[in-house]
CSV table of C-alpha atoms in Angstrom, one decimal:
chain,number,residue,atom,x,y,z
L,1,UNK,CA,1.2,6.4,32.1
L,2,UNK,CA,-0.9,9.8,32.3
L,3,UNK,CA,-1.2,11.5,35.1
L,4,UNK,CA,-5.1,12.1,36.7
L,5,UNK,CA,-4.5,15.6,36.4
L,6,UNK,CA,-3.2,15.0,32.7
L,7,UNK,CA,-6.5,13.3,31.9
L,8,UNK,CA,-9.1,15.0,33.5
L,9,UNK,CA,-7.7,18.1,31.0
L,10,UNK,CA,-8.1,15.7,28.3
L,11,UNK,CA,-11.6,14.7,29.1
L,12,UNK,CA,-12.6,18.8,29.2
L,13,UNK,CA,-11.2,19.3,25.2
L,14,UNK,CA,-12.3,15.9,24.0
L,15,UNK,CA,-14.7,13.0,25.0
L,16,UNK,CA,-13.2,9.2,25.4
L,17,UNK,CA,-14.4,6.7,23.3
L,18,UNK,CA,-14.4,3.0,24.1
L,19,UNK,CA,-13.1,-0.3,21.5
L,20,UNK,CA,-13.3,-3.7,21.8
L,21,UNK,CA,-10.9,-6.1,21.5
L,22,UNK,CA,-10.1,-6.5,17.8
L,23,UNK,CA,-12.2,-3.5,16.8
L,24,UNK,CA,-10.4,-1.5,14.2
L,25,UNK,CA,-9.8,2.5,15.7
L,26,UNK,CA,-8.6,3.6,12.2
L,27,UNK,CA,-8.0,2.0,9.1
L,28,UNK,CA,-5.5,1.9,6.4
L,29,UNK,CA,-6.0,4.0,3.5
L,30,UNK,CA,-8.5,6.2,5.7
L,31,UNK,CA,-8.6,10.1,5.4
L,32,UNK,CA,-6.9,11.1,8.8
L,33,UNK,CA,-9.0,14.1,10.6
L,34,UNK,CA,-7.5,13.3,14.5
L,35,UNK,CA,-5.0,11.6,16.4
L,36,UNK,CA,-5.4,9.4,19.2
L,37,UNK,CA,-4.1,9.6,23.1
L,38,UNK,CA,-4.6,6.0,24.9
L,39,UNK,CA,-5.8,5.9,28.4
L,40,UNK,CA,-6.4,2.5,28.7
L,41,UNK,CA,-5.3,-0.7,27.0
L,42,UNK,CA,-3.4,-1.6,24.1
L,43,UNK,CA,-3.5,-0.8,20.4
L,44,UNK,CA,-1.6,-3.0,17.8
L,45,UNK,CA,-0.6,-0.8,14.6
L,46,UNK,CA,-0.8,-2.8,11.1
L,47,UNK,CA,0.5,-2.9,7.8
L,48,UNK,CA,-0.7,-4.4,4.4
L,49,UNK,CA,2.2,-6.1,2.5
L,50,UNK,CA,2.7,-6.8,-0.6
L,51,UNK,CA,-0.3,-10.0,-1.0
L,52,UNK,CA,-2.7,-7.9,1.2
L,53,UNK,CA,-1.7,-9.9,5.0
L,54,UNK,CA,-1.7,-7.4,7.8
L,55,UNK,CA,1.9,-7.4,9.7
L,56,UNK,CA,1.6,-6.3,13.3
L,57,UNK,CA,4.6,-3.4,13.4
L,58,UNK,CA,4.1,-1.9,16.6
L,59,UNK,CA,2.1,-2.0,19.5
L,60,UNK,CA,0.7,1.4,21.4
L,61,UNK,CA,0.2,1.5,25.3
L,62,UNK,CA,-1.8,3.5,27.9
L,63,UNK,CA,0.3,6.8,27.7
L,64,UNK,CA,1.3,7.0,24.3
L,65,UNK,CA,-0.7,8.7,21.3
L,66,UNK,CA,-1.0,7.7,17.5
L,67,UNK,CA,-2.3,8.8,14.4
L,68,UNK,CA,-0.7,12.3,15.5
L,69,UNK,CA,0.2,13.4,11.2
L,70,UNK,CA,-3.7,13.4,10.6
L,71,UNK,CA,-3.9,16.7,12.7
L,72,UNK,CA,-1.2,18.7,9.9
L,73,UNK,CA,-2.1,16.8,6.8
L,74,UNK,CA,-5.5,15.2,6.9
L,75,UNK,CA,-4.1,12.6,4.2
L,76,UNK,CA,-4.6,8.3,4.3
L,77,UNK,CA,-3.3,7.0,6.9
L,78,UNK,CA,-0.5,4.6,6.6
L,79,UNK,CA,-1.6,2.0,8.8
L,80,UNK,CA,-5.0,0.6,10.4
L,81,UNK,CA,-4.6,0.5,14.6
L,82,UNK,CA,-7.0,-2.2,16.1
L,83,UNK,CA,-7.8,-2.5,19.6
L,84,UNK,CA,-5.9,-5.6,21.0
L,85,UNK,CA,-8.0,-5.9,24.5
L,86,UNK,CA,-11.0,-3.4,25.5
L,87,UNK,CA,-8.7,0.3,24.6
L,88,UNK,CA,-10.1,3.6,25.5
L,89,UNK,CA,-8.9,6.9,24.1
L,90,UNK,CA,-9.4,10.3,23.3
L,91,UNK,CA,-9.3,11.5,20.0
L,92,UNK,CA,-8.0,14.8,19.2
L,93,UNK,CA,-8.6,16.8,15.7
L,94,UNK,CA,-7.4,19.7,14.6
L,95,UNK,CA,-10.1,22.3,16.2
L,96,UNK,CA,-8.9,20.9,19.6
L,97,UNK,CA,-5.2,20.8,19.2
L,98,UNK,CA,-4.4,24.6,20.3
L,99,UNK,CA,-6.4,23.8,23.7
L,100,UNK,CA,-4.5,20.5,23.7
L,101,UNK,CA,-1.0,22.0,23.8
L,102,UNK,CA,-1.9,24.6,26.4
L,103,UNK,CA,-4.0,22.3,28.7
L,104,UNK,CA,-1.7,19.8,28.3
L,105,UNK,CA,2.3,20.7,27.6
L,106,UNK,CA,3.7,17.3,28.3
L,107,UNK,CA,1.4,15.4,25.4
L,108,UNK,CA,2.8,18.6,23.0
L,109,UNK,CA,6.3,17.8,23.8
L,110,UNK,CA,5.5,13.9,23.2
L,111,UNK,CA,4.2,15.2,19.7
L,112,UNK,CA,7.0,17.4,18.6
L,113,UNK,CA,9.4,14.5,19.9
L,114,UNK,CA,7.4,11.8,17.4
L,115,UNK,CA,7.4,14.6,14.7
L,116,UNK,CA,11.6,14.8,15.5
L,117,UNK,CA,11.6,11.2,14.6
L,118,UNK,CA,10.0,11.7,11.3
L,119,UNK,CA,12.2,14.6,10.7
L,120,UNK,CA,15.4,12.4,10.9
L,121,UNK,CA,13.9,9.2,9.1
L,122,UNK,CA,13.3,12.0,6.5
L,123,UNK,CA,16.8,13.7,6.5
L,124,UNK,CA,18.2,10.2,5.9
L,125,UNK,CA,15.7,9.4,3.0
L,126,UNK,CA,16.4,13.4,1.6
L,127,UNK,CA,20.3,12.3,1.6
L,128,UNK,CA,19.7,8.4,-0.3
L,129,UNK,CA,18.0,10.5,-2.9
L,130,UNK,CA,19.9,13.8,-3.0
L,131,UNK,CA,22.7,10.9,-3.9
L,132,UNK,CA,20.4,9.7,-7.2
L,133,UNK,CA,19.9,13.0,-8.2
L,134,UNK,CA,23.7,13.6,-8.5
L,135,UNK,CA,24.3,10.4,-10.6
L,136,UNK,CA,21.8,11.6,-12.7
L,137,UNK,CA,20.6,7.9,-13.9
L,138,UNK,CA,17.1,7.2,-14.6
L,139,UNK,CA,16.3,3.7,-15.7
L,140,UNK,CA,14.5,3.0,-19.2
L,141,UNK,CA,10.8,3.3,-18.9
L,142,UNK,CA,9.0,1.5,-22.0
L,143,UNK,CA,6.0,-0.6,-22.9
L,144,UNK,CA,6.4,-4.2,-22.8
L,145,UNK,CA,6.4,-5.6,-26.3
L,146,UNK,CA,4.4,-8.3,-24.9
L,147,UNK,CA,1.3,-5.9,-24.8
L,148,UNK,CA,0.6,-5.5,-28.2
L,149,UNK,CA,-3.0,-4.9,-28.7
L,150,UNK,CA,-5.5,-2.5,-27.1
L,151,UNK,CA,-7.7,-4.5,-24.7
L,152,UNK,CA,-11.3,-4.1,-24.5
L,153,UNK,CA,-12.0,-5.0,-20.9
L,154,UNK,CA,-14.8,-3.5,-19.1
L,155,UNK,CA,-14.2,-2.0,-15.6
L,156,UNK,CA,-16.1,-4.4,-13.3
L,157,UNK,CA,-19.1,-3.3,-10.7
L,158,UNK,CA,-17.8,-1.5,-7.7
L,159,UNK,CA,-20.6,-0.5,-4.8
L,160,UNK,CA,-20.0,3.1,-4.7
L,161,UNK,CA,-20.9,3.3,-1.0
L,162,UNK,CA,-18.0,1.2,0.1
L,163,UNK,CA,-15.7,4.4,-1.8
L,164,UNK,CA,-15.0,7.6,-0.9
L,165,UNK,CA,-13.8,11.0,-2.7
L,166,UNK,CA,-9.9,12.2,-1.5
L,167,UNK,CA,-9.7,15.7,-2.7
L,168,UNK,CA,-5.8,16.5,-2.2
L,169,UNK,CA,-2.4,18.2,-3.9
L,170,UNK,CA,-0.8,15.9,-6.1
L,171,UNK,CA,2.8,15.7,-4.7
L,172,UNK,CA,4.0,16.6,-7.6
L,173,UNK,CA,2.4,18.8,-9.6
L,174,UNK,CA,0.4,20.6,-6.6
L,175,UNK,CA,-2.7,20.5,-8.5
L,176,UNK,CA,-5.9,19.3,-6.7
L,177,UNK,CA,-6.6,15.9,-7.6
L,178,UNK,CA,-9.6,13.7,-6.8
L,179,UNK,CA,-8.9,9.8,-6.2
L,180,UNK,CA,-11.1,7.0,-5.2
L,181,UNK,CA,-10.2,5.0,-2.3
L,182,UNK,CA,-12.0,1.8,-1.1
L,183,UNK,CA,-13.4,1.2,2.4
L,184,UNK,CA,-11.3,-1.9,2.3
L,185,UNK,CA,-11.7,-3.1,5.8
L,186,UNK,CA,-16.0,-3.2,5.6
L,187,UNK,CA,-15.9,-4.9,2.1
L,188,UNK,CA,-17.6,-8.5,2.1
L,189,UNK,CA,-14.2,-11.6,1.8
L,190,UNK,CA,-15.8,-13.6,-1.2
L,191,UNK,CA,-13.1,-15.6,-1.5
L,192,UNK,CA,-9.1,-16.4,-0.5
L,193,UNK,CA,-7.1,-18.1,-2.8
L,194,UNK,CA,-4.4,-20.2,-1.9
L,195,UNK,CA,-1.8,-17.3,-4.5
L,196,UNK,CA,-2.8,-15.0,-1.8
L,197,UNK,CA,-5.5,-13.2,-3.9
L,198,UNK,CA,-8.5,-11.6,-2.2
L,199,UNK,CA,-11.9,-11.4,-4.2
L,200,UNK,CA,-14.5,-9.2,-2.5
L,201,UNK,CA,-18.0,-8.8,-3.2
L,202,UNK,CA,-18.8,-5.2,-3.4
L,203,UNK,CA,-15.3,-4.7,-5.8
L,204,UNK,CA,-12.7,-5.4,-7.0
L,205,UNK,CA,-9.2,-3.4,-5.4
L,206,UNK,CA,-6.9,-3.7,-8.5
L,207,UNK,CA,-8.6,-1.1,-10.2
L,208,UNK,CA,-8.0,1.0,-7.4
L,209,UNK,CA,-4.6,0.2,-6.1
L,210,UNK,CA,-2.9,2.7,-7.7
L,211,UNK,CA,-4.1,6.6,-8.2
L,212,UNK,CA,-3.0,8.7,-11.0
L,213,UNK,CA,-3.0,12.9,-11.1
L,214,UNK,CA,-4.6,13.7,-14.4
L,215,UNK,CA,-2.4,16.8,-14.8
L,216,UNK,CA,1.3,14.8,-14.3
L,217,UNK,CA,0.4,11.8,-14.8
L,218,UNK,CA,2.1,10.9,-11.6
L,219,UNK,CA,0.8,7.4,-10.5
L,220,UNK,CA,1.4,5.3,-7.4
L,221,UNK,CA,0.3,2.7,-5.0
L,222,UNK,CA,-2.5,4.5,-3.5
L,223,UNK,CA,-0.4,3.8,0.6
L,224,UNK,CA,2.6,5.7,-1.4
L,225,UNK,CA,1.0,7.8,-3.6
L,226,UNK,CA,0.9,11.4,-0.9
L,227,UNK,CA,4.2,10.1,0.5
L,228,UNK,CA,7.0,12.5,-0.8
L,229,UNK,CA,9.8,14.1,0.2
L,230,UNK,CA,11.4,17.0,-1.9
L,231,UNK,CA,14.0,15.4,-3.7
L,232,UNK,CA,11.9,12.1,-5.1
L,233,UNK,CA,9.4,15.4,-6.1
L,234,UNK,CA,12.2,16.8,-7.9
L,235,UNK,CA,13.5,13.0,-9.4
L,236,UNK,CA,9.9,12.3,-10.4
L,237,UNK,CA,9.9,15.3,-12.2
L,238,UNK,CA,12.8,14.4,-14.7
L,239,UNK,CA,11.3,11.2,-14.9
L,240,UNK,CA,7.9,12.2,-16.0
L,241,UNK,CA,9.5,14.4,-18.6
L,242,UNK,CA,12.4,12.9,-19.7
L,243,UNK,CA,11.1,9.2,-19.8
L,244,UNK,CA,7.3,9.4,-19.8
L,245,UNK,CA,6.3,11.8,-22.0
L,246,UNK,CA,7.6,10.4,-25.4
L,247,UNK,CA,6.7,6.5,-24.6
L,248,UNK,CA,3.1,7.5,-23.7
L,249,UNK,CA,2.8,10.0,-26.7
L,250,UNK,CA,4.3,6.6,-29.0
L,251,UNK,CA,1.1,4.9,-27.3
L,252,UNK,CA,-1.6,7.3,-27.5
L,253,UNK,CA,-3.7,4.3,-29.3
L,254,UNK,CA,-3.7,3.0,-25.7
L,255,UNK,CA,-6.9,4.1,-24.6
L,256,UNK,CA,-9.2,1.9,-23.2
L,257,UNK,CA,-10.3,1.6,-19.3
L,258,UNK,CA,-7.9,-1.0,-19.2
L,259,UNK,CA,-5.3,0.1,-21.2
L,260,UNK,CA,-5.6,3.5,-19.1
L,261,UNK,CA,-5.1,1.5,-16.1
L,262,UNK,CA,-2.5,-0.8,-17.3
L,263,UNK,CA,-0.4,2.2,-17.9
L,264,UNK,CA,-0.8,3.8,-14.5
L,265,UNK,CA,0.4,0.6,-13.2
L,266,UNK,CA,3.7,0.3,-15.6
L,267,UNK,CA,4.6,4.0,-14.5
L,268,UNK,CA,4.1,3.4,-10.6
L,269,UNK,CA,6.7,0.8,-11.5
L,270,UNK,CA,9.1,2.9,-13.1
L,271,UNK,CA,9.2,5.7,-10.7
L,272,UNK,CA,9.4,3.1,-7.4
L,273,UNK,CA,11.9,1.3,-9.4
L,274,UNK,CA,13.9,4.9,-10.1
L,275,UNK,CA,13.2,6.6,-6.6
L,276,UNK,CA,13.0,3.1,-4.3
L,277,UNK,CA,15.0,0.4,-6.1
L,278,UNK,CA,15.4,-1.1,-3.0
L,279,UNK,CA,11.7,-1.7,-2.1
L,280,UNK,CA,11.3,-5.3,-3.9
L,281,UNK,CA,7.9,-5.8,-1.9
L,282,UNK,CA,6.0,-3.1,-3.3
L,283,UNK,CA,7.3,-2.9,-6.8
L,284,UNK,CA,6.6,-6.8,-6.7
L,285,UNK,CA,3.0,-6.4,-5.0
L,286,UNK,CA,2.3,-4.2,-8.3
L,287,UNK,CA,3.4,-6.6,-11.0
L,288,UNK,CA,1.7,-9.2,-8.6
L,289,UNK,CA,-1.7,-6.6,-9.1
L,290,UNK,CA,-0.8,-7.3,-12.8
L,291,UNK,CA,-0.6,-10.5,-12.8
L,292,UNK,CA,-3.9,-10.7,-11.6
L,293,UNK,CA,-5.5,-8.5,-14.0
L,294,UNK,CA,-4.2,-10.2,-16.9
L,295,UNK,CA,-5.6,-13.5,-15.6
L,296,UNK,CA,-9.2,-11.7,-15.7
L,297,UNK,CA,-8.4,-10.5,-19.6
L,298,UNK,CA,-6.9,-13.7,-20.8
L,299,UNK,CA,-4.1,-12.0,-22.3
L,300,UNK,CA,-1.5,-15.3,-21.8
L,301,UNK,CA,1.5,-13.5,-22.9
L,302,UNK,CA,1.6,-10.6,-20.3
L,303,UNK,CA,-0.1,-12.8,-17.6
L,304,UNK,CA,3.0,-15.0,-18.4
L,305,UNK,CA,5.2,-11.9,-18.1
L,306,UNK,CA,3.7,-10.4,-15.3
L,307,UNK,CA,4.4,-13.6,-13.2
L,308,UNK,CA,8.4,-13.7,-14.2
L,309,UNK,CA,8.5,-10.2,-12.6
L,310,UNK,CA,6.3,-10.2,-9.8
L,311,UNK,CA,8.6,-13.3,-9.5
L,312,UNK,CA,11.4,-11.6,-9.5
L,313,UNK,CA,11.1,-9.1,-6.7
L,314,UNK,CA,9.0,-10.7,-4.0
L,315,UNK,CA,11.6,-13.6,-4.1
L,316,UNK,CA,14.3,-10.5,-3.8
L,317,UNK,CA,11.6,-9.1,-0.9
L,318,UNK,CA,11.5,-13.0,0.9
L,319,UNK,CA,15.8,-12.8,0.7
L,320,UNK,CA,16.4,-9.5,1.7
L,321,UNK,CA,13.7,-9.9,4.8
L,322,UNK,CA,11.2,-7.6,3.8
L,323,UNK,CA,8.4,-9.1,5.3
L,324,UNK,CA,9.1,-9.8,9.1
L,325,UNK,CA,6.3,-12.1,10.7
L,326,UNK,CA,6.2,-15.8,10.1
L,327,UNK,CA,2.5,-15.7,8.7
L,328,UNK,CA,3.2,-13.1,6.2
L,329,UNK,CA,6.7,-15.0,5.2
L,330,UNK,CA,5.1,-18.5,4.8
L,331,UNK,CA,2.0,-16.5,2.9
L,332,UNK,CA,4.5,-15.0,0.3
L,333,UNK,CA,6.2,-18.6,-0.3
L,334,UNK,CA,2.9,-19.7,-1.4
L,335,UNK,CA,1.9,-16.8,-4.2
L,336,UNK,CA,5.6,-17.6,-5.2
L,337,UNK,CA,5.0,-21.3,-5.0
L,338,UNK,CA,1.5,-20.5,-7.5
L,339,UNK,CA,3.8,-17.8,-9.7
L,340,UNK,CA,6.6,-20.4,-10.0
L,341,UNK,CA,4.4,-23.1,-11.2
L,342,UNK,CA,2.5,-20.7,-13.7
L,343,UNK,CA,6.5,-20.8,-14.7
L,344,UNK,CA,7.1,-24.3,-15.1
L,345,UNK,CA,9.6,-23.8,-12.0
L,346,UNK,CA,8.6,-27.0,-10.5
L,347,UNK,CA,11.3,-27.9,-7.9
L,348,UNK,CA,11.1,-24.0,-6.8
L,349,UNK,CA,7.1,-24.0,-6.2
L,350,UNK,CA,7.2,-27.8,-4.5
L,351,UNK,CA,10.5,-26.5,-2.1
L,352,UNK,CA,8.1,-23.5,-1.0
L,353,UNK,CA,5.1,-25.7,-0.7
L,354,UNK,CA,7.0,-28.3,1.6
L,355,UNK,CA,8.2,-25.2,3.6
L,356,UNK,CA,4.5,-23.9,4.4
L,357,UNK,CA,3.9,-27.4,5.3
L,358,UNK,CA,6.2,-27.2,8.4
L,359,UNK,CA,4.0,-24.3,9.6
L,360,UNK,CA,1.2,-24.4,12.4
L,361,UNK,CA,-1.5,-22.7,9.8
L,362,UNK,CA,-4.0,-25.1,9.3
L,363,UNK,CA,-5.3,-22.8,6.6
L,364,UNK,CA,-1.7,-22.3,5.0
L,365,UNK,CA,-1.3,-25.7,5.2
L,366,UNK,CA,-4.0,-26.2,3.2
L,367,UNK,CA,-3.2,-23.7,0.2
L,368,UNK,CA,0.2,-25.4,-0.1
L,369,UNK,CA,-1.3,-29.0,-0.6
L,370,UNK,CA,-3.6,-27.5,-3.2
L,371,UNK,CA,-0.9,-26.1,-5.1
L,372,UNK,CA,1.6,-28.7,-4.7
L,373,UNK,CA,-1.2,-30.7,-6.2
L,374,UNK,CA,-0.8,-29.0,-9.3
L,375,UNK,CA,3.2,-28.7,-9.9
């Protein structure tokens, strides 16, 4: 807990601010201007995985403080935090944080000891890559022979008041770049299907999943794409040059919206697949994106396509227990169950279906009857 003392010096640099319970303090994706010191209450900290469920990954009590990397780098934030009973808080941005650490020495030292964290979940990260870089193997990056055509699909309507411009350093290039990024979290739920896609009224997300740097061409999963450490910078490098450059220049006829967005998606795959072989979920989430799309262009062959991979790694994802919370398990059975039976897998897409059925989620429960009804 904070000391009175502690407080009342936090109340004379900042002013507290009040959140009901299950009222979002921050959201996922956001530009981060200030971090957060809880005085009261408790604040659950949330994740999106790889079909779109939030997964509760840590909770916050009075005392402790959150958010604290929007005060050095004023990037997305990784996470949303939502107020799990009434929270109050003080939020502290970067024209306050001098008078913070003077008034208030102990909340400094709780910062530089989360920052120490970082540092050594960092060092770790530096060493798994510094490893690649030695072996010097970077996996084949080419254009599915499947996609064969230029496609000629429009971009769909997005309200442009549920957007907002991030003006920031490409992580690789260091280039100011300009990406969209959705106010996800006040966008209208149209519809849930029971494969675990989300159709919203004001737009639609997989077009703007994954950013791209028009200078590098880097391209990532908009949650990943500022996330960098030195040596992926420098293995993303070699893999933009010595893989990239000569497939795109082969399909320079590529060149529609969707074709320009198709590729952005096929190269975020490449370089999580080169830099983070091991993170099945998200490299499955984006052929899963794909999937998707080529559902809304009818092409059959890489909608078929699409499915066998995204099949691929979220089952890798469900066996290596990448996803830890019983909703967001049974959930990813049932786009796998729905991927499976786009794949004639029958016995694998009923096996998953019967599993959700042992579940309490009335809702769930529901979504695996509908597909079982169709394997």
């Amino acid at each position: 807990m904070i000391q009175d003392e502690t407080v009342k010096k936090l109340m004379a640099i900042s002013v507290a601010r009040s959140f009901k319970a299950q009222e979002y303090i921050c959201y996922e994706g956001q530009l981060g201007e200030e971090m957060y010191i809880v005085l009261k209450g408790t604040v659950g900290v949330y994740v999106s995985n790889a079909i779109g469920v939030q997964t509760e990954v840590a909770r916050i009590s009075a005392g402790d403080l959150f958010g604290e990397m929007a005060v050095f780098d004023s990037l997305p934030r990784s996470a949303s935090c939502i107020a799990l009973d009434d929270v109050i808080c003080v939020a502290i941005g970067k024209d306050n944080l001098e008078r913070l650490v003077s008034s208030c020495p102990d909340i400094a030292i709780r910062i530089l000891e989360n920052m120490s964290g970082r540092i050594r979940k960092l060092n770790d990260a530096l060493y798994k890559n510094e490893s690649l870089l030695q072996d010097g193997e970077i996996p084949d990056f080419e254009v599915p022979s499947e996609y064969c055509y230029s496609h000629e699909v429009e971009e769909p309507f997005h309200d442009l008041s549920y957007t907002e411009s991030i003006t920031a350093p490409c992580p690789i290039c260091g280039k100011n770049v300009i990406v969209l990024n959705l106010k996800r979290k006040s966008m209208t739920l149209r519809k849930h299907r029971s494969d675990g896609r989300v159709i919203y009224k004001e737009c639609e997300p997989l077009w703007y999943d994954v950013w791209v740097c028009p200078y590098c061409h880097y391209s990532n999963h908009y949650l990943s794409f500022f996330v960098m450490n030195p040596f992926k910078k420098d293995l993303i490098q070699r893999v933009l040059t010595e893989k990239h450059e000569a497939v795109m220049k082969e399909h320079a006829d590529l060149e529609s919206p969707f074709d320009l967005l198709f590729l952005r998606y096929i190269r975020a795959i490449h370089i999580n697949r080169t830099v983070d072989p091991e993170n099945n979920l998200l490299i499955g989430r984006l052929w899963l994106n794909l999937y998707w799309l080529f559902e809304d262009s009818d092409d059959k062959g890489m909608w078929f396509y699409a499915a066998r991979k995204a099949s691929e790694y979220l089952a890798k994802a469900l066996e290596k227990g990448e996803v830890p919370d019983e909703h967001s398990i049974h959930s990813l059975e049932l786009t796998l169950a729905s991927l499976y039976t786009v794949l004639s897998n029958k016995p694998a897409a009923a096996a998953l279906c019967d599993n959700v059925l042992k579940c309490d989620d009335n809702q769930l429960k529901k979504f695996a009857y509908e597909i079982k009804g169709n394997v």
